[in-house]
Amino acid sequence: MAAKQKILIVDDDVNIAELISLYLTKECYDTHMVHDGEEALAAYEQYQPNLILLDLMLPGIDGYQVCREIRTKSNVPIIMLSAKGEIFDKVLGLELGADDYIIKPFDSKELVARVKAVLRRYQPSKPDKAASDIKCVEYPSLVVNQTNYSVLYNGKAVDMPPKELELLYFLASSPNQVFTREQLLDHIWGYEYIGDTRTVDVHVKRLREKIKDHASWSLSTVWGIGYKFEVKSNNP
Protein backbone atom coordinates (compact mmCIF):
# COMPACT_ATOMS: atom_id res chain seq x y z
CA MET A 1 0.00 0.00 0.00
CA ALA A 2 1.37 3.40 -1.00
CA ALA A 3 2.28 5.77 1.81
CA LYS A 4 0.00 8.73 2.32
CA GLN A 5 1.24 12.07 1.07
CA LYS A 6 2.08 14.40 3.93
CA ILE A 7 0.80 17.97 4.15
CA LEU A 8 2.11 20.51 6.64
CA ILE A 9 -0.58 23.02 7.64
CA VAL A 10 0.76 26.32 9.00
CA ASP A 11 -1.93 28.68 10.36
CA ASP A 12 -2.13 30.62 13.62
CA ASP A 13 -5.91 30.16 13.68
CA VAL A 14 -6.31 26.75 15.30
CA ASN A 15 -9.90 26.37 14.11
CA ILE A 16 -8.97 27.01 10.47
CA ALA A 17 -5.99 24.65 10.69
CA GLU A 18 -8.19 21.90 12.14
CA LEU A 19 -10.83 22.47 9.47
CA ILE A 20 -8.24 22.22 6.70
CA SER A 21 -6.85 19.07 8.29
CA LEU A 22 -10.34 17.57 8.34
CA TYR A 23 -10.86 18.30 4.62
CA LEU A 24 -7.53 16.74 3.69
CA THR A 25 -7.77 13.75 6.01
CA LYS A 26 -11.04 12.84 4.31
CA GLU A 27 -9.07 12.79 1.04
CA CYS A 28 -6.60 10.33 2.60
CA TYR A 29 -3.74 12.77 3.17
CA ASP A 30 -1.61 12.70 6.31
CA THR A 31 -1.54 16.14 7.97
CA HIS A 32 0.48 17.92 10.63
CA MET A 33 -0.48 21.32 12.07
CA VAL A 34 1.68 24.10 13.49
CA HIS A 35 0.73 27.66 14.39
CA ASP A 36 3.72 29.97 14.00
CA GLY A 37 6.71 30.52 11.75
CA GLU A 38 9.38 29.01 13.96
CA GLU A 39 7.31 25.87 14.45
CA ALA A 40 6.82 25.69 10.69
CA LEU A 41 10.55 25.69 9.96
CA ALA A 42 11.20 23.04 12.62
CA ALA A 43 8.26 20.91 11.46
CA TYR A 44 9.44 21.08 7.86
CA GLU A 45 12.74 19.45 8.84
CA GLN A 46 11.15 16.78 11.05
CA TYR A 47 7.95 16.01 9.13
CA GLN A 48 9.37 16.25 5.59
CA PRO A 49 6.02 17.11 3.96
CA ASN A 50 5.08 16.59 0.32
CA LEU A 51 3.33 19.99 0.35
CA ILE A 52 3.01 22.99 2.68
CA LEU A 53 -0.14 25.08 3.19
CA LEU A 54 1.29 28.31 4.53
CA ASP A 55 -0.66 31.18 6.10
CA LEU A 56 1.04 34.55 5.63
CA MET A 57 0.01 36.34 8.81
CA LEU A 58 1.88 34.35 11.46
CA PRO A 59 3.23 35.45 14.84
CA GLY A 60 6.99 35.88 14.95
CA ILE A 61 8.35 34.84 11.57
CA ASP A 62 5.70 35.58 8.93
CA GLY A 63 4.74 33.30 6.05
CA TYR A 64 6.79 35.24 3.51
CA GLN A 65 9.98 34.67 5.52
CA VAL A 66 9.12 31.01 6.12
CA CYS A 67 8.71 30.55 2.36
CA ARG A 68 11.97 32.37 1.67
CA GLU A 69 13.94 30.20 4.10
CA ILE A 70 12.46 26.92 2.87
CA ARG A 71 13.20 27.89 -0.72
CA THR A 72 16.90 28.20 0.09
CA LYS A 73 17.03 24.44 0.59
CA SER A 74 13.99 22.82 -0.99
CA ASN A 75 11.53 22.95 -3.89
CA VAL A 76 8.74 21.36 -1.85
CA PRO A 77 5.42 22.73 -3.19
CA ILE A 78 4.05 25.65 -1.17
CA ILE A 79 0.50 27.02 -1.36
CA MET A 80 0.08 30.33 0.44
CA LEU A 81 -3.11 31.13 2.33
CA SER A 82 -4.07 34.74 2.98
CA ALA A 83 -6.96 37.10 3.58
CA LYS A 84 -4.99 39.60 1.49
CA GLY A 85 -6.36 39.60 -2.03
CA GLU A 86 -4.37 42.48 -3.53
CA ILE A 87 -2.29 41.77 -6.64
CA PHE A 88 0.85 43.01 -4.85
CA ASP A 89 0.53 40.34 -2.16
CA LYS A 90 -0.05 37.57 -4.72
CA VAL A 91 2.90 38.66 -6.82
CA LEU A 92 5.19 38.90 -3.80
CA GLY A 93 4.22 35.40 -2.72
CA LEU A 94 4.87 34.00 -6.18
CA GLU A 95 8.19 35.83 -6.48
CA LEU A 96 9.33 34.25 -3.22
CA GLY A 97 8.68 30.81 -4.70
CA ALA A 98 5.11 29.87 -3.81
CA ASP A 99 3.38 27.54 -6.27
CA ASP A 100 -0.13 28.86 -5.66
CA TYR A 101 -1.99 31.48 -3.62
CA ILE A 102 -5.44 30.96 -2.09
CA ILE A 103 -7.49 33.83 -0.69
CA LYS A 104 -9.43 33.36 2.54
CA PRO A 105 -12.22 32.53 3.00
CA PHE A 106 -11.98 29.65 0.56
CA ASP A 107 -14.25 26.82 -0.46
CA SER A 108 -13.19 23.39 0.79
CA LYS A 109 -13.53 21.83 -2.67
CA GLU A 110 -11.33 24.52 -4.20
CA LEU A 111 -8.66 23.98 -1.55
CA VAL A 112 -8.62 20.22 -2.11
CA ALA A 113 -8.59 20.68 -5.91
CA ARG A 114 -5.59 22.99 -5.75
CA VAL A 115 -3.70 20.69 -3.39
CA LYS A 116 -4.29 17.77 -5.75
CA ALA A 117 -3.30 19.84 -8.79
CA VAL A 118 0.00 20.97 -7.26
CA LEU A 119 0.88 17.49 -6.01
CA ARG A 120 -0.02 16.02 -9.39
CA ARG A 121 2.45 18.34 -11.09
CA TYR A 122 5.21 17.70 -8.59
CA GLN A 123 6.00 14.02 -9.06
CA PRO A 124 9.43 12.56 -8.23
CA SER A 125 11.22 10.58 -10.87
CA LYS A 126 10.38 6.93 -11.34
CA PRO A 127 13.26 4.68 -12.47
CA ASP A 128 10.97 2.28 -14.33
CA LYS A 129 9.67 4.93 -16.71
CA ALA A 130 9.78 3.80 -20.32
CA ALA A 131 11.98 5.89 -22.58
CA SER A 132 8.93 6.93 -24.58
CA ASP A 133 7.38 8.41 -21.44
CA ILE A 134 10.32 10.67 -20.65
CA LYS A 135 9.53 14.33 -21.14
CA CYS A 136 12.80 16.05 -21.87
CA VAL A 137 13.99 18.79 -24.22
CA GLU A 138 17.61 19.63 -24.95
CA TYR A 139 19.25 22.71 -26.40
CA PRO A 140 22.83 23.94 -26.29
CA SER A 141 23.68 24.50 -22.59
CA LEU A 142 20.13 23.64 -21.50
CA VAL A 143 18.35 20.39 -20.60
CA VAL A 144 14.81 20.53 -19.19
CA ASN A 145 13.49 17.21 -17.91
CA GLN A 146 9.88 17.25 -16.73
CA THR A 147 9.95 13.53 -15.94
CA ASN A 148 12.26 13.94 -12.98
CA TYR A 149 11.78 17.70 -12.58
CA SER A 150 15.37 18.70 -13.23
CA VAL A 151 17.04 21.48 -15.19
CA LEU A 152 20.66 21.56 -16.29
CA TYR A 153 22.03 24.92 -17.42
CA ASN A 154 25.66 25.20 -18.53
CA GLY A 155 26.17 21.73 -17.08
CA LYS A 156 24.94 22.65 -13.60
CA ALA A 157 21.66 21.74 -11.88
CA VAL A 158 19.30 24.67 -11.38
CA ASP A 159 16.85 24.62 -8.47
CA MET A 160 13.42 25.42 -9.84
CA PRO A 161 9.92 25.17 -8.31
CA PRO A 162 7.47 22.93 -10.24
CA LYS A 163 5.50 25.72 -11.91
CA GLU A 164 8.64 27.43 -13.25
CA LEU A 165 9.97 24.17 -14.66
CA GLU A 166 6.63 23.27 -16.24
CA LEU A 167 6.39 26.69 -17.87
CA LEU A 168 9.94 26.43 -19.23
CA TYR A 169 9.37 22.89 -20.50
CA PHE A 170 6.07 23.82 -22.14
CA LEU A 171 7.62 26.74 -24.02
CA ALA A 172 10.85 24.89 -24.92
CA SER A 173 8.96 21.85 -26.20
CA SER A 174 7.22 24.06 -28.79
CA PRO A 175 10.09 26.21 -30.13
CA ASN A 176 9.17 29.47 -31.86
CA GLN A 177 5.47 29.03 -31.10
CA VAL A 178 3.86 32.07 -29.52
CA PHE A 179 1.56 31.51 -26.54
CA THR A 180 -0.68 34.12 -24.98
CA ARG A 181 -0.56 34.63 -21.24
CA GLU A 182 -4.07 33.19 -21.02
CA GLN A 183 -2.99 30.01 -22.82
CA LEU A 184 0.00 29.58 -20.52
CA LEU A 185 -2.08 30.24 -17.41
CA ASP A 186 -4.66 27.69 -18.51
CA HIS A 187 -2.11 25.02 -19.44
CA ILE A 188 0.26 25.33 -16.47
CA TRP A 189 -2.13 26.27 -13.69
CA GLY A 190 -5.29 24.67 -15.02
CA TYR A 191 -8.94 25.52 -14.73
CA GLU A 192 -8.88 25.31 -10.93
CA TYR A 193 -6.46 28.20 -10.68
CA ILE A 194 -8.29 31.49 -10.24
CA GLY A 195 -5.69 34.12 -10.94
CA ASP A 196 -4.62 36.73 -13.44
CA THR A 197 -2.08 36.80 -16.23
CA ARG A 198 0.41 38.71 -14.06
CA THR A 199 1.19 35.30 -12.57
CA VAL A 200 2.74 34.25 -15.88
CA ASP A 201 4.86 37.41 -16.02
CA VAL A 202 6.19 36.76 -12.52
CA HIS A 203 7.24 33.21 -13.39
CA VAL A 204 8.90 34.30 -16.66
CA LYS A 205 10.82 36.95 -14.72
CA ARG A 206 12.05 34.31 -12.27
CA LEU A 207 13.06 32.01 -15.13
CA ARG A 208 15.08 34.77 -16.76
CA GLU A 209 16.95 35.35 -13.51
CA LYS A 210 18.06 31.71 -13.54
CA ILE A 211 18.32 30.95 -17.27
CA LYS A 212 20.08 33.60 -19.34
CA ASP A 213 19.54 33.81 -23.09
CA HIS A 214 21.90 31.73 -25.23
CA ALA A 215 23.33 32.61 -28.64
CA SER A 216 21.07 30.00 -30.22
CA TRP A 217 17.92 30.32 -28.08
CA SER A 218 16.09 32.76 -25.84
CA LEU A 219 12.97 33.14 -23.73
CA SER A 220 11.38 35.97 -25.68
CA THR A 221 8.52 38.38 -25.05
CA VAL A 222 6.12 38.93 -27.93
CA TRP A 223 4.82 42.37 -27.07
CA GLY A 224 1.08 42.63 -26.71
CA ILE A 225 0.64 38.86 -27.02
CA GLY A 226 2.73 36.68 -24.71
CA TYR A 227 5.90 34.61 -24.83
CA LYS A 228 7.83 32.09 -26.91
CA PHE A 229 10.97 30.01 -26.68
CA GLU A 230 12.83 31.42 -29.66
CA VAL A 231 15.29 29.16 -31.45
CA LYS A 232 17.46 30.19 -34.36
CA SER A 233 17.52 27.98 -37.43
CA ASN A 234 19.91 25.02 -37.55
CA ASN A 235 19.50 24.45 -33.81
CA PRO A 236 17.44 21.65 -32.20
Tab-separated table of C-alpha atoms in Angstrom, residues 61-229:
chain	number	residue	atom	x	y	z
A	61	ILE	CA	8.346	34.840	11.568
A	62	ASP	CA	5.697	35.578	8.934
A	63	GLY	CA	4.738	33.302	6.046
A	64	TYR	CA	6.788	35.240	3.512
A	65	GLN	CA	9.981	34.671	5.524
A	66	VAL	CA	9.124	31.007	6.120
A	67	CYS	CA	8.708	30.546	2.358
A	68	ARG	CA	11.972	32.372	1.669
A	69	GLU	CA	13.936	30.199	4.103
A	70	ILE	CA	12.459	26.919	2.870
A	71	ARG	CA	13.204	27.892	-0.723
A	72	THR	CA	16.900	28.205	0.091
A	73	LYS	CA	17.032	24.439	0.592
A	74	SER	CA	13.989	22.819	-0.990
A	75	ASN	CA	11.529	22.950	-3.888
A	76	VAL	CA	8.741	21.358	-1.850
A	77	PRO	CA	5.422	22.727	-3.194
A	78	ILE	CA	4.050	25.647	-1.171
A	79	ILE	CA	0.500	27.016	-1.362
A	80	MET	CA	0.085	30.335	0.436
A	81	LEU	CA	-3.111	31.129	2.330
A	82	SER	CA	-4.068	34.737	2.981
A	83	ALA	CA	-6.958	37.101	3.582
A	84	LYS	CA	-4.994	39.604	1.489
A	85	GLY	CA	-6.363	39.599	-2.032
A	86	GLU	CA	-4.372	42.480	-3.527
A	87	ILE	CA	-2.293	41.774	-6.642
A	88	PHE	CA	0.849	43.009	-4.850
A	89	ASP	CA	0.529	40.336	-2.165
A	90	LYS	CA	-0.054	37.567	-4.721
A	91	VAL	CA	2.905	38.656	-6.823
A	92	LEU	CA	5.192	38.899	-3.802
A	93	GLY	CA	4.221	35.403	-2.719
A	94	LEU	CA	4.873	33.998	-6.179
A	95	GLU	CA	8.187	35.827	-6.482
A	96	LEU	CA	9.334	34.247	-3.224
A	97	GLY	CA	8.681	30.814	-4.698
A	98	ALA	CA	5.110	29.871	-3.807
A	99	ASP	CA	3.378	27.540	-6.266
A	100	ASP	CA	-0.126	28.857	-5.659
A	101	TYR	CA	-1.989	31.481	-3.616
A	102	ILE	CA	-5.442	30.964	-2.094
A	103	ILE	CA	-7.489	33.833	-0.694
A	104	LYS	CA	-9.435	33.358	2.543
A	105	PRO	CA	-12.224	32.526	3.003
A	106	PHE	CA	-11.980	29.652	0.557
A	107	ASP	CA	-14.250	26.817	-0.464
A	108	SER	CA	-13.185	23.385	0.790
A	109	LYS	CA	-13.525	21.832	-2.671
A	110	GLU	CA	-11.334	24.524	-4.205
A	111	LEU	CA	-8.662	23.985	-1.552
A	112	VAL	CA	-8.616	20.223	-2.108
A	113	ALA	CA	-8.589	20.684	-5.908
A	114	ARG	CA	-5.585	22.989	-5.749
A	115	VAL	CA	-3.696	20.687	-3.393
A	116	LYS	CA	-4.294	17.772	-5.748
A	117	ALA	CA	-3.299	19.838	-8.788
A	118	VAL	CA	0.001	20.974	-7.263
A	119	LEU	CA	0.877	17.494	-6.013
A	120	ARG	CA	-0.021	16.017	-9.390
A	121	ARG	CA	2.452	18.338	-11.086
A	122	TYR	CA	5.209	17.695	-8.586
A	123	GLN	CA	5.998	14.020	-9.060
A	124	PRO	CA	9.434	12.561	-8.229
A	125	SER	CA	11.225	10.585	-10.867
A	126	LYS	CA	10.384	6.928	-11.338
A	127	PRO	CA	13.261	4.683	-12.467
A	128	ASP	CA	10.968	2.276	-14.333
A	129	LYS	CA	9.672	4.933	-16.709
A	130	ALA	CA	9.780	3.795	-20.318
A	131	ALA	CA	11.976	5.893	-22.580
A	132	SER	CA	8.933	6.926	-24.585
A	133	ASP	CA	7.380	8.409	-21.436
A	134	ILE	CA	10.318	10.672	-20.648
A	135	LYS	CA	9.527	14.329	-21.144
A	136	CYS	CA	12.800	16.049	-21.874
A	137	VAL	CA	13.986	18.793	-24.221
A	138	GLU	CA	17.608	19.628	-24.947
A	139	TYR	CA	19.253	22.715	-26.401
A	140	PRO	CA	22.834	23.945	-26.286
A	141	SER	CA	23.685	24.496	-22.586
A	142	LEU	CA	20.131	23.639	-21.499
A	143	VAL	CA	18.347	20.393	-20.596
A	144	VAL	CA	14.814	20.529	-19.188
A	145	ASN	CA	13.490	17.211	-17.906
A	146	GLN	CA	9.877	17.250	-16.725
A	147	THR	CA	9.947	13.525	-15.944
A	148	ASN	CA	12.257	13.944	-12.978
A	149	TYR	CA	11.779	17.703	-12.584
A	150	SER	CA	15.366	18.696	-13.232
A	151	VAL	CA	17.039	21.475	-15.189
A	152	LEU	CA	20.662	21.565	-16.286
A	153	TYR	CA	22.030	24.923	-17.421
A	154	ASN	CA	25.665	25.200	-18.528
A	155	GLY	CA	26.172	21.733	-17.082
A	156	LYS	CA	24.940	22.647	-13.605
A	157	ALA	CA	21.659	21.739	-11.883
A	158	VAL	CA	19.296	24.665	-11.376
A	159	ASP	CA	16.851	24.624	-8.470
A	160	MET	CA	13.416	25.425	-9.839
A	161	PRO	CA	9.920	25.166	-8.313
A	162	PRO	CA	7.472	22.928	-10.239
A	163	LYS	CA	5.503	25.718	-11.907
A	164	GLU	CA	8.635	27.429	-13.246
A	165	LEU	CA	9.970	24.166	-14.656
A	166	GLU	CA	6.631	23.265	-16.238
A	167	LEU	CA	6.394	26.687	-17.870
A	168	LEU	CA	9.944	26.434	-19.235
A	169	TYR	CA	9.373	22.893	-20.495
A	170	PHE	CA	6.071	23.816	-22.144
A	171	LEU	CA	7.617	26.744	-24.023
A	172	ALA	CA	10.846	24.894	-24.922
A	173	SER	CA	8.963	21.855	-26.204
A	174	SER	CA	7.224	24.063	-28.790
A	175	PRO	CA	10.092	26.208	-30.128
A	176	ASN	CA	9.173	29.466	-31.857
A	177	GLN	CA	5.471	29.026	-31.100
A	178	VAL	CA	3.864	32.071	-29.519
A	179	PHE	CA	1.564	31.510	-26.542
A	180	THR	CA	-0.682	34.117	-24.979
A	181	ARG	CA	-0.563	34.633	-21.242
A	182	GLU	CA	-4.069	33.194	-21.024
A	183	GLN	CA	-2.991	30.006	-22.823
A	184	LEU	CA	-0.004	29.584	-20.522
A	185	LEU	CA	-2.083	30.241	-17.412
A	186	ASP	CA	-4.660	27.690	-18.509
A	187	HIS	CA	-2.111	25.018	-19.441
A	188	ILE	CA	0.261	25.325	-16.475
A	189	TRP	CA	-2.129	26.272	-13.689
A	190	GLY	CA	-5.295	24.668	-15.018
A	191	TYR	CA	-8.938	25.515	-14.725
A	192	GLU	CA	-8.883	25.309	-10.928
A	193	TYR	CA	-6.456	28.199	-10.678
A	194	ILE	CA	-8.287	31.485	-10.244
A	195	GLY	CA	-5.694	34.125	-10.937
A	196	ASP	CA	-4.620	36.730	-13.439
A	197	THR	CA	-2.082	36.797	-16.233
A	198	ARG	CA	0.410	38.708	-14.060
A	199	THR	CA	1.189	35.301	-12.566
A	200	VAL	CA	2.740	34.250	-15.882
A	201	ASP	CA	4.864	37.406	-16.024
A	202	VAL	CA	6.186	36.757	-12.520
A	203	HIS	CA	7.243	33.214	-13.395
A	204	VAL	CA	8.901	34.298	-16.656
A	205	LYS	CA	10.818	36.946	-14.720
A	206	ARG	CA	12.054	34.315	-12.271
A	207	LEU	CA	13.060	32.006	-15.128
A	208	ARG	CA	15.083	34.775	-16.757
A	209	GLU	CA	16.945	35.352	-13.505
A	210	LYS	CA	18.058	31.712	-13.537
A	211	ILE	CA	18.318	30.947	-17.270
A	212	LYS	CA	20.083	33.601	-19.340
A	213	ASP	CA	19.540	33.811	-23.094
A	214	HIS	CA	21.902	31.730	-25.234
A	215	ALA	CA	23.335	32.611	-28.636
A	216	SER	CA	21.071	29.999	-30.219
A	217	TRP	CA	17.921	30.322	-28.084
A	218	SER	CA	16.092	32.762	-25.842
A	219	LEU	CA	12.972	33.143	-23.733
A	220	SER	CA	11.378	35.971	-25.682
A	221	THR	CA	8.523	38.376	-25.054
A	222	VAL	CA	6.124	38.929	-27.931
A	223	TRP	CA	4.824	42.368	-27.075
A	224	GLY	CA	1.084	42.630	-26.712
A	225	ILE	CA	0.639	38.857	-27.016
A	226	GLY	CA	2.728	36.684	-24.708
A	227	TYR	CA	5.900	34.607	-24.832
A	228	LYS	CA	7.832	32.089	-26.911
A	229	PHE	CA	10.975	30.009	-26.683
